[in-house]
Coordinates of C-alpha atoms and ligand atoms in Angstrom, one line a residue:
M1 CA 0.0 0.0 0.0
D2 CA 1.3 3.4 -0.9
S3 CA 2.2 5.7 2.0
V4 CA 3.5 9.2 2.7
L5 CA 5.4 9.9 5.9
V6 CA 5.0 13.2 7.7
I7 CA 8.4 14.0 9.4
D8 CA 7.3 15.7 12.6
F9 CA 9.2 18.6 13.9
G10 CA 6.4 19.2 16.6
G11 CA 4.3 21.6 14.6
Q12 CA 0.7 22.2 15.7
Y13 CA -0.6 20.9 12.4
S14 CA 1.5 17.8 11.9
Q15 CA -1.3 15.4 12.8
L16 CA -3.7 17.4 10.6
I17 CA -1.3 16.9 7.6
A18 CA -1.4 13.1 8.1
R19 CA -5.2 13.2 8.4
R20 CA -5.6 15.3 5.2
I21 CA -3.5 12.8 3.3
R22 CA -5.6 9.9 4.5
E23 CA -8.7 11.8 3.5
L24 CA -7.2 11.7 0.0
R25 CA -7.0 7.9 0.5
V26 CA -3.3 7.6 0.9
Y27 CA -2.0 6.0 4.1
S28 CA 0.1 8.5 6.1
E29 CA 1.9 8.3 9.4
L30 CA 3.9 10.7 11.6
I31 CA 7.5 9.9 12.5
P32 CA 9.7 12.0 14.8
Y33 CA 12.3 14.1 12.9
D34 CA 15.2 12.3 14.5
T35 CA 14.1 8.8 13.3
D36 CA 17.0 6.9 11.9
I37 CA 17.4 7.2 8.2
E38 CA 17.5 3.4 7.8
R39 CA 14.0 3.2 9.4
I40 CA 12.7 5.8 6.9
K41 CA 14.1 3.8 4.0
E42 CA 12.5 0.6 5.4
K43 CA 9.1 2.3 5.2
K44 CA 9.4 2.5 1.4
S45 CA 7.1 5.5 1.3
C46 CA 6.2 7.3 -1.9
G47 CA 6.7 10.8 -0.5
L48 CA 7.9 12.7 2.6
I49 CA 6.4 15.8 4.1
L50 CA 8.5 17.9 6.4
S51 CA 6.1 19.5 9.0
G52 CA 6.1 22.9 10.7
S53 CA 7.7 23.4 14.1
P54 CA 7.4 25.7 17.2
Y55 CA 11.2 26.2 16.8
S56 CA 13.3 28.3 14.5
T57 CA 15.9 26.9 12.1
L58 CA 18.0 29.8 13.3
S59 CA 18.0 28.9 17.0
E60 CA 21.4 27.6 18.1
G61 CA 22.1 24.6 20.3
K62 CA 19.8 21.7 21.1
K63 CA 16.5 23.5 20.6
A64 CA 16.6 23.7 16.8
P65 CA 15.5 20.3 15.3
V66 CA 17.8 19.1 12.5
I67 CA 17.5 16.4 9.9
D68 CA 19.9 14.2 8.1
K69 CA 20.5 15.7 4.7
E70 CA 20.7 12.2 3.2
I71 CA 16.9 12.3 3.3
F72 CA 17.0 14.4 0.1
S73 CA 19.2 11.7 -1.6
L74 CA 16.7 8.8 -1.2
G75 CA 15.0 9.6 -4.5
I76 CA 11.7 10.2 -2.6
P77 CA 9.8 13.4 -3.4
I78 CA 9.7 15.8 -0.5
L79 CA 7.4 18.7 0.4
G80 CA 8.5 21.0 3.2
I81 CA 5.7 23.0 4.8
C82 CA 6.6 26.2 6.8
F83 CA 9.5 25.2 9.0
G84 CA 9.9 22.2 6.6
M85 CA 10.6 24.6 3.7
Q86 CA 13.0 26.7 5.8
I87 CA 15.0 23.7 6.9
T88 CA 15.2 22.5 3.3
A89 CA 16.4 25.9 2.2
R90 CA 19.0 26.0 4.9
L91 CA 20.4 22.6 4.2
F92 CA 20.9 23.5 0.6
G93 CA 22.6 26.8 1.3
G94 CA 19.6 29.2 1.2
E95 CA 19.1 32.0 3.7
I96 CA 16.5 32.4 6.5
S97 CA 15.7 35.6 8.3
T98 CA 13.5 36.3 11.4
S99 CA 10.7 38.8 11.5
Q100 CA 11.6 40.5 8.2
Y101 CA 8.4 39.3 6.6
N102 CA 6.4 37.6 9.4
E103 CA 2.8 36.9 8.6
Y104 CA -0.2 35.4 10.4
G105 CA -3.6 34.6 9.0
K106 CA -5.1 34.6 5.5
T107 CA -3.3 36.2 2.7
K108 CA -3.5 36.3 -1.1
I109 CA -0.7 34.4 -2.8
K110 CA 0.6 34.5 -6.4
L111 CA 1.4 31.0 -7.8
N112 CA 3.6 29.9 -10.7
L113 CA 1.2 27.6 -12.4
K114 CA 4.1 25.9 -14.3
S115 CA 5.0 24.1 -11.0
A116 CA 3.5 20.6 -10.8
L117 CA 2.5 21.4 -7.2
F118 CA 0.0 24.1 -8.4
K119 CA -1.5 22.2 -11.4
D120 CA -5.1 23.4 -12.1
L121 CA -5.0 26.1 -9.5
K122 CA -5.7 29.8 -10.2
P123 CA -2.8 32.3 -10.5
V124 CA -3.9 34.0 -7.3
E125 CA -5.3 32.0 -4.4
T126 CA -5.8 32.5 -0.7
C127 CA -3.6 30.8 1.8
W128 CA -3.0 30.6 5.5
M129 CA 0.3 31.8 6.9
S130 CA 1.7 31.4 10.4
H131 CA 5.4 32.2 10.6
K132 CA 8.1 34.5 12.0
D133 CA 11.0 33.2 10.0
S134 CA 11.1 33.1 6.2
V135 CA 13.4 32.1 3.4
V136 CA 15.1 35.3 2.0
K137 CA 17.4 33.6 -0.5
I138 CA 16.7 30.3 -2.2
P139 CA 19.4 27.7 -2.6
Q140 CA 21.1 27.4 -5.9
G141 CA 19.3 25.3 -8.4
F142 CA 15.9 26.0 -6.8
G143 CA 13.2 28.3 -8.4
I144 CA 10.6 30.5 -6.7
I145 CA 7.0 29.3 -7.2
A146 CA 4.9 31.4 -4.9
S147 CA 5.0 34.9 -3.4
T148 CA 2.7 37.2 -1.4
F149 CA 2.7 41.0 -1.2
N150 CA 4.8 40.8 1.9
L151 CA 6.8 37.7 1.2
P152 CA 8.8 37.4 -2.0
I153 CA 9.6 33.7 -1.4
A154 CA 6.5 31.9 -0.3
G155 CA 7.3 28.7 -2.3
M156 CA 10.2 27.0 -4.0
E157 CA 11.0 23.9 -6.0
E158 CA 13.8 21.8 -7.4
P159 CA 11.6 19.8 -9.8
G160 CA 14.5 17.7 -11.1
R161 CA 14.9 16.1 -7.6
K162 CA 11.2 16.6 -6.8
I163 CA 11.9 18.8 -3.8
Y164 CA 9.2 21.4 -3.0
G165 CA 8.7 23.9 -0.2
I166 CA 5.8 26.1 0.7
Q167 CA 5.7 28.7 3.5
F168 CA 1.9 28.5 4.0
H169 CA -0.3 25.7 5.3
P170 CA -2.2 23.7 2.7
E171 CA -3.7 21.4 5.4
V172 CA -5.8 24.0 7.1
V173 CA -9.3 24.9 5.9
H174 CA -8.3 28.5 5.5
T175 CA -6.3 27.6 2.5
P176 CA -9.2 26.7 0.2
S177 CA -7.1 25.1 -2.5
G178 CA -4.9 23.3 0.0
M179 CA -6.3 19.9 -0.7
D180 CA -5.7 20.4 -4.4
I181 CA -2.0 21.2 -3.7
L182 CA -1.7 18.0 -1.5
K183 CA -3.5 16.0 -4.3
N184 CA -0.9 17.3 -6.8
F185 CA 1.9 16.3 -4.6
L186 CA 0.5 12.9 -3.8
F187 CA -0.8 11.8 -7.1
D188 CA 1.3 13.7 -9.8
I189 CA 4.6 14.2 -8.0
C190 CA 4.8 11.1 -5.8
G191 CA 2.7 8.9 -8.0
C192 CA 0.6 7.4 -5.1
S193 CA -2.5 5.4 -5.7
P194 CA -5.6 6.2 -3.5
T195 CA -6.0 2.8 -1.9
W196 CA -6.5 3.7 1.8
T197 CA -10.2 3.1 2.0
M198 CA -12.4 2.0 4.9
V199 CA -13.0 -1.3 3.3
S200 CA -9.2 -1.8 2.7
I201 CA -8.5 -0.9 6.3
I202 CA -11.1 -3.4 7.6
E203 CA -9.8 -6.2 5.4
K204 CA -6.2 -5.5 6.4
Q205 CA -7.0 -5.5 10.1
I206 CA -9.0 -8.7 9.8
E207 CA -6.2 -10.4 8.1
E208 CA -3.6 -9.3 10.6
V209 CA -5.8 -10.3 13.6
K210 CA -6.5 -13.7 12.1
E211 CA -2.8 -14.3 11.4
K212 CA -1.9 -13.2 14.9
V213 CA -4.5 -15.2 16.9
R214 CA -4.6 -18.4 14.9
D215 CA -6.0 -21.0 17.4
G216 CA -5.7 -18.6 20.4
K217 CA -8.5 -17.1 22.5
V218 CA -9.2 -13.4 22.7
I219 CA -10.8 -11.3 25.4
C220 CA -12.0 -7.7 25.1
G221 CA -13.3 -5.2 27.6
L222 CA -16.4 -3.6 26.3
S223 CA -17.6 -0.2 27.6
G224 CA -20.2 0.7 25.0
G225 CA -18.0 3.6 23.8
V226 CA -17.1 3.9 20.1
D227 CA -13.5 2.7 20.4
S228 CA -14.1 -0.5 22.3
S229 CA -17.2 -1.2 20.2
V230 CA -15.5 -0.9 16.9
A231 CA -12.5 -2.9 18.1
A232 CA -14.7 -5.7 19.3
V233 CA -16.8 -5.9 16.1
L234 CA -13.6 -5.9 14.0
V235 CA -11.9 -8.6 16.0
N236 CA -15.1 -10.6 16.0
K237 CA -15.1 -10.5 12.2
A238 CA -11.6 -11.9 12.3
V239 CA -11.8 -14.6 14.9
G240 CA -15.6 -15.2 15.5
D241 CA -16.3 -17.3 18.5
K242 CA -12.7 -17.2 19.7
L243 CA -13.5 -13.7 21.0
T244 CA -15.3 -13.1 24.4
C245 CA -16.2 -9.6 25.4
I246 CA -16.4 -8.7 29.1
F247 CA -18.7 -5.8 29.9
V248 CA -18.2 -4.7 33.5
D249 CA -21.3 -2.7 34.3
H250 CA -20.5 -0.5 37.3
G251 CA -24.1 0.8 37.4
L252 CA -22.8 4.3 36.7
L253 CA -23.6 4.4 33.0
R254 CA -26.2 6.7 31.3
K255 CA -29.8 5.6 31.6
G256 CA -30.6 2.5 29.5
E257 CA -27.1 2.3 28.2
A258 CA -26.2 -1.1 29.6
G259 CA -29.2 -2.7 28.0
K260 CA -28.3 -1.2 24.7
V261 CA -24.8 -2.5 24.8
I262 CA -26.1 -6.0 25.6
E263 CA -28.6 -5.9 22.8
T264 CA -26.2 -4.6 20.2
F265 CA -23.5 -7.1 20.9
R266 CA -25.4 -10.2 21.9
E267 CA -28.4 -9.9 19.6
N268 CA -27.2 -7.8 16.6
F269 CA -23.7 -9.0 16.3
R270 CA -24.0 -12.4 18.0
I271 CA -20.8 -11.8 20.0
N272 CA -20.0 -13.8 23.1
L273 CA -20.7 -11.3 25.8
I274 CA -20.3 -11.7 29.5
H275 CA -22.3 -9.0 31.3
I276 CA -21.2 -8.4 34.9
N277 CA -23.8 -6.4 36.8
A278 CA -21.5 -5.1 39.5
A279 CA -23.6 -2.0 40.5
E280 CA -24.1 -3.3 44.1
R281 CA -20.4 -4.0 44.5
F282 CA -19.3 -0.5 43.3
L283 CA -22.0 1.2 45.3
S284 CA -20.9 -0.5 48.5
K285 CA -17.3 0.4 47.9
L286 CA -18.3 4.0 47.3
R287 CA -20.4 4.3 50.4
G288 CA -19.3 7.3 52.5
V289 CA -16.6 8.4 50.0
S290 CA -16.9 11.9 48.8
D291 CA -13.3 12.8 47.7
P292 CA -13.2 12.9 43.9
E293 CA -9.8 11.2 43.5
S294 CA -10.6 8.5 46.1
K295 CA -13.8 7.8 44.1
R296 CA -11.8 7.5 40.9
K297 CA -9.2 5.2 42.5
I298 CA -11.9 2.9 44.1
I299 CA -13.7 2.6 40.8
G300 CA -10.5 2.0 38.8
K301 CA -9.3 -0.7 41.2
E302 CA -12.6 -2.5 41.4
F303 CA -13.0 -2.4 37.7
I304 CA -9.7 -4.1 37.1
A305 CA -10.3 -6.6 39.9
I306 CA -13.6 -7.6 38.3
F307 CA -12.2 -7.7 34.8
E308 CA -9.4 -10.0 36.0
E309 CA -11.7 -12.2 37.9
E310 CA -13.8 -12.7 34.8
A311 CA -10.9 -13.0 32.4
S312 CA -9.3 -15.7 34.5
K313 CA -12.4 -17.8 34.1
I314 CA -11.9 -17.9 30.3
K315 CA -9.5 -20.8 30.0
D316 CA -6.5 -20.3 27.8
A317 CA -7.2 -16.7 26.9
N318 CA -4.0 -15.4 25.4
Y319 CA -4.9 -12.1 23.7
L320 CA -6.5 -9.0 24.9
V321 CA -8.1 -6.4 22.6
Q322 CA -7.3 -2.8 23.4
G323 CA -8.9 0.2 21.7
T324 CA -5.6 2.3 21.4
L325 CA -6.0 5.0 18.8
Y326 CA -3.4 6.5 16.6
S327 CA -3.5 9.8 18.5
D328 CA -2.6 7.9 21.7
V329 CA 0.3 6.3 19.9
I330 CA 1.5 9.7 18.6
E331 CA 1.0 11.4 21.9
S332 CA 3.1 8.9 23.8
G333 CA 5.7 8.7 21.0
T334 CA 6.2 12.3 20.0
R335 CA 8.4 14.3 22.3
D336 CA 8.1 17.5 20.3
A337 CA 4.4 18.2 20.3
A338 CA 3.8 21.4 22.3
R339 CA 0.9 19.7 24.3
I340 CA 0.7 16.2 25.5
K341 CA -2.7 14.9 26.7
S342 CA -2.8 13.3 30.1
H343 CA -4.5 10.0 30.1
H344 CA -6.9 9.0 32.8
N345 CA -8.8 6.1 31.5
V346 CA -10.2 3.6 33.9
G347 CA -8.3 0.3 33.8
G348 CA -5.0 -0.2 32.1
L349 CA -3.2 -3.5 31.9
P350 CA -2.2 -5.2 35.1
D351 CA 1.5 -5.9 34.8
D352 CA 1.3 -9.6 35.7
M353 CA -1.3 -10.5 33.1
K354 CA 0.3 -13.0 30.8
I355 CA -1.5 -11.9 27.8
K356 CA -0.6 -10.3 24.5
L357 CA -2.2 -7.2 23.1
I358 CA -4.3 -6.8 20.0
E359 CA -4.7 -3.2 19.0
P360 CA -6.7 -3.1 15.8
L361 CA -7.3 0.7 15.9
R362 CA -3.7 1.6 16.5
L363 CA -3.2 3.2 13.1
L364 CA -6.5 5.0 13.0
F365 CA -7.7 8.5 13.8
K366 CA -11.0 9.0 15.6
D367 CA -12.9 10.0 12.5
E368 CA -11.7 6.9 10.7
I369 CA -12.9 4.7 13.5
R370 CA -16.3 6.2 13.2
K371 CA -16.4 5.5 9.5
I372 CA -15.2 2.0 10.1
G373 CA -17.9 1.6 12.7
I374 CA -20.6 2.6 10.2
E375 CA -19.1 0.3 7.6
L376 CA -19.2 -2.6 10.1
G377 CA -22.9 -1.9 10.8
L378 CA -22.7 -0.3 14.2
S379 CA -25.6 2.1 14.9
D380 CA -25.2 5.9 14.6
E381 CA -25.9 6.0 18.3
I382 CA -22.8 4.1 19.2
V383 CA -20.6 5.5 16.5
W384 CA -21.4 9.1 17.4
R385 CA -21.5 8.7 21.1
Q386 CA -19.9 11.7 22.9
P387 CA -16.9 10.9 25.1
F388 CA -17.9 9.5 28.5
P389 CA -15.5 9.2 31.5
G390 CA -14.5 5.7 32.7
P391 CA -15.8 6.3 36.3
G392 CA -19.1 7.3 34.7
L393 CA -21.7 9.3 36.6
A394 CA -19.7 8.9 39.9
I395 CA -17.7 12.0 38.9
R396 CA -20.8 13.9 37.9
I397 CA -22.4 13.3 41.3
I398 CA -20.6 15.6 43.6
G399 CA -19.7 14.0 46.9
E400 CA -21.1 10.7 48.0
V401 CA -22.7 8.4 45.4
T402 CA -26.0 6.9 46.4
E403 CA -28.6 4.9 44.5
E404 CA -31.1 7.8 44.7
K405 CA -28.6 10.3 43.3
I406 CA -27.7 7.9 40.4
R407 CA -31.4 7.7 39.6
I408 CA -31.9 11.5 39.6
L409 CA -28.8 12.1 37.5
Q410 CA -29.7 9.4 35.0
D411 CA -33.2 10.8 34.5
A412 CA -31.9 14.4 34.2
D413 CA -29.0 13.4 31.9
E414 CA -31.4 11.6 29.6
I415 CA -33.4 14.7 29.1
V416 CA -30.3 16.8 28.4
V417 CA -29.2 14.4 25.8
E418 CA -32.6 14.0 24.2
E419 CA -33.0 17.8 23.9
I420 CA -29.6 18.3 22.5
K421 CA -30.3 15.6 19.9
R422 CA -33.7 17.1 19.1
A423 CA -32.0 20.4 18.4
G424 CA -29.6 18.7 16.0
L425 CA -26.6 19.7 18.1
Y426 CA -25.4 16.3 19.5
K427 CA -22.7 15.7 16.9
K428 CA -21.6 19.3 16.9
I429 CA -21.0 19.4 20.7
W430 CA -18.0 17.7 22.3
Q431 CA -19.9 16.7 25.4
S432 CA -23.3 17.6 26.8
F433 CA -24.5 16.2 30.1
A434 CA -26.1 16.8 33.5
V435 CA -24.3 17.1 36.9
L436 CA -25.8 16.7 40.3
P437 CA -24.3 18.8 43.1
S438 CA -24.5 17.9 46.8
I439 CA -26.6 20.9 47.8
K440 CA -30.3 21.5 48.0
S441 CA -32.2 24.8 47.6
V442 CA -35.6 26.1 48.3
G443 CA -38.3 26.2 45.7
V444 CA -42.0 26.2 45.4
M445 CA -44.2 23.8 43.5
G446 CA -48.0 24.3 43.5
D447 CA -48.7 25.7 46.9
E448 CA -45.8 23.8 48.5
R449 CA -42.4 24.8 49.5
T450 CA -39.8 22.3 48.3
Y451 CA -36.2 21.7 49.4
E452 CA -34.5 19.7 46.6
Y453 CA -31.4 19.3 44.4
P454 CA -30.5 21.5 41.5
I455 CA -29.3 20.0 38.2
I456 CA -26.4 21.6 36.4
I457 CA -26.3 21.4 32.6
R458 CA -22.9 21.3 31.0
A459 CA -22.3 21.5 27.3
V460 CA -18.8 22.2 25.9
S461 CA -17.1 22.5 22.5
S462 CA -13.6 21.2 22.2
T463 CA -11.3 19.4 19.8
D464 CA -9.2 17.4 22.2
A465 CA -10.6 18.0 25.7
M466 CA -7.4 19.8 26.6
T467 CA -9.3 23.1 26.4
A468 CA -13.0 23.7 26.1
D469 CA -15.5 26.4 25.8
W470 CA -19.1 26.4 27.0
V471 CA -21.6 26.1 24.2
R472 CA -23.9 29.1 23.6
L473 CA -27.0 26.8 23.6
P474 CA -30.2 28.5 22.2
H475 CA -32.4 29.8 25.0
K476 CA -35.3 27.7 23.7
V477 CA -33.3 24.5 24.1
L478 CA -32.2 25.5 27.7
E479 CA -35.8 26.4 28.5
R480 CA -37.1 23.0 27.3
M481 CA -34.5 21.2 29.3
S482 CA -35.2 23.2 32.4
T483 CA -39.0 22.7 32.2
R484 CA -38.7 19.0 31.5
I485 CA -36.1 18.3 34.2
V486 CA -38.1 20.1 36.9
N487 CA -41.4 18.5 35.8
E488 CA -40.2 15.0 35.0
V489 CA -37.3 14.3 37.5
E490 CA -38.4 13.7 41.0
G491 CA -36.1 15.4 43.5
V492 CA -35.1 18.4 41.4
N493 CA -36.5 21.9 41.7
R494 CA -33.9 24.1 40.0
V495 CA -31.8 24.0 36.8
V496 CA -28.6 26.0 36.2
Y497 CA -26.3 26.2 33.2
D498 CA -22.5 26.1 33.6
I499 CA -20.9 28.9 31.7
S500 CA -17.2 28.2 32.5
S501 CA -14.5 27.4 30.0
K502 CA -11.6 25.1 30.5
P503 CA -9.2 26.4 31.8
P504 CA -9.8 27.6 34.5
S505 CA -12.5 25.0 35.0
T506 CA -12.5 21.4 33.8
I507 CA -15.1 19.7 31.6
E508 CA -16.2 17.3 34.4
W509 CA -17.1 18.7 37.8
E510 CA -14.9 16.2 39.7
Ligands
XMP601 P1 -11.7 17.2 32.4 O1 -12.8 17.1 33.4 O2 -10.3 16.9 33.0 O3 -11.9 16.1 31.3 O4 -11.7 18.5 31.7 C1 -11.3 15.9 30.1 C2 -11.9 14.8 29.4 O5 -11.6 13.5 30.1 C3 -12.8 12.9 30.5 N1 -12.5 12.4 31.9 C4 -12.2 11.2 32.2 N2 -12.1 10.1 31.4 N3 -11.6 8.8 33.3 C5 -11.9 8.9 32.0 O6 -11.8 7.8 31.3 C6 -11.7 9.8 34.1 O7 -11.4 9.7 35.3 C7 -12.0 11.1 33.5 N4 -12.1 12.4 34.0 C8 -12.4 13.2 33.0 C9 -13.8 14.0 30.4 O8 -15.1 13.4 30.2 C10 -13.4 14.8 29.3 O9 -13.7 14.2 28.0

């Protein structure tokens, strides 16, 4: 299968470049800039893209990432983007300057349409710039192929050796012809074939899992979320009955969710599913505990204990499915990204489990997993489910978790989700849910004074959960939620909307 490597200098758009290439149906992966040249050769890729970087090619010492110049002698076409263009220019004897022509945002750009990179584009296009440094003198043998009003050298090429550089970002939506430029690079310059399709990914993963498992037995922890669901269905297609899924139901899921998980996997997909209803066990462990971190730890520990108990009953199980995504792989493997997400998933592998891992989603981005889920026949409801924390509603019930509070929160949360869906906002919002605080307030219903819980509505937009903003929900939607919650959920007499962003708040309340 044809592939293009994105050599990652830690730029904020590096992942996006790889995703865009995949959208054009060519497999792409990120590799750190200091990857050994021999490893790069082994990958036998059709093209290389040098990414942007938070660093300057001009900074001295350890901070400035460098790359082995031999990379340009491999006979593989190369496209340098932003920092990638500057490092190319520097290595070939060009000159870079700081701040002489810095630009941020959208700008008009003049293109030389004779360059293969700009085939079928217009002579003047709009592009997105974000740079302090720029190339002020191109290396010998190179030609200028793009310029803006402020920046005489916004693109360069050495077509004989298929080396290209652009100062702007073709991967962001603010460069409207960006995908055409990437297409020209992939298909005309690198000669790639567009073979990375959902069907091909599924087939490849099924083959690999079959090959790995052979006569073994596989177990999979199922949570009902999109990642573990897609992983389970994919592995089931590969190994059929050799797969057993374990669904540890801690009783802290959204209303009706456990039933839907069971129905989907047992009835629709005919997958061996062990459902452990452990609600009582979790509840008793949580009794009297109100500290958020203690609650998390208790749930995580109990979850693993139950999973291990059940897994040990499956004789000769030698493989465990994990829903690791490509973004997890990159985040733990790339030292140069400016931000690294902290992981706090429930579970994790106990060190002493003598079991090998199967990670069928390891190469995939979240949007690809969703497409595969749909291709495999999973419902929209599972495929588009918003992220849900491992400890479930326990961290949305402030303070001690009780059966009554779980019931109140499940009922209120169901209304929030229903109304968000009804307004057509569910897929557009990162997370939307209800929170139950541990206070009561006075209200009046009919002629009677009440003293009940409030419900907090939280709806946030985000791209990676690292930062988030509260969603400006239409007043009509808020109104309907409020009316319904107070009328339909026993024990609630007030509804408030959380208008805090992250930071300084967090998405969850605990
Ligand atoms: P915060 O509240 O830190 O949440 O802004 C960021 C994202 O992580 C989810 N989250 C968790 N997920 N176990 C999980 O598996 C946890 O303990 C946990 N705490 C928060 C949260 O839903 C949001 O998507």
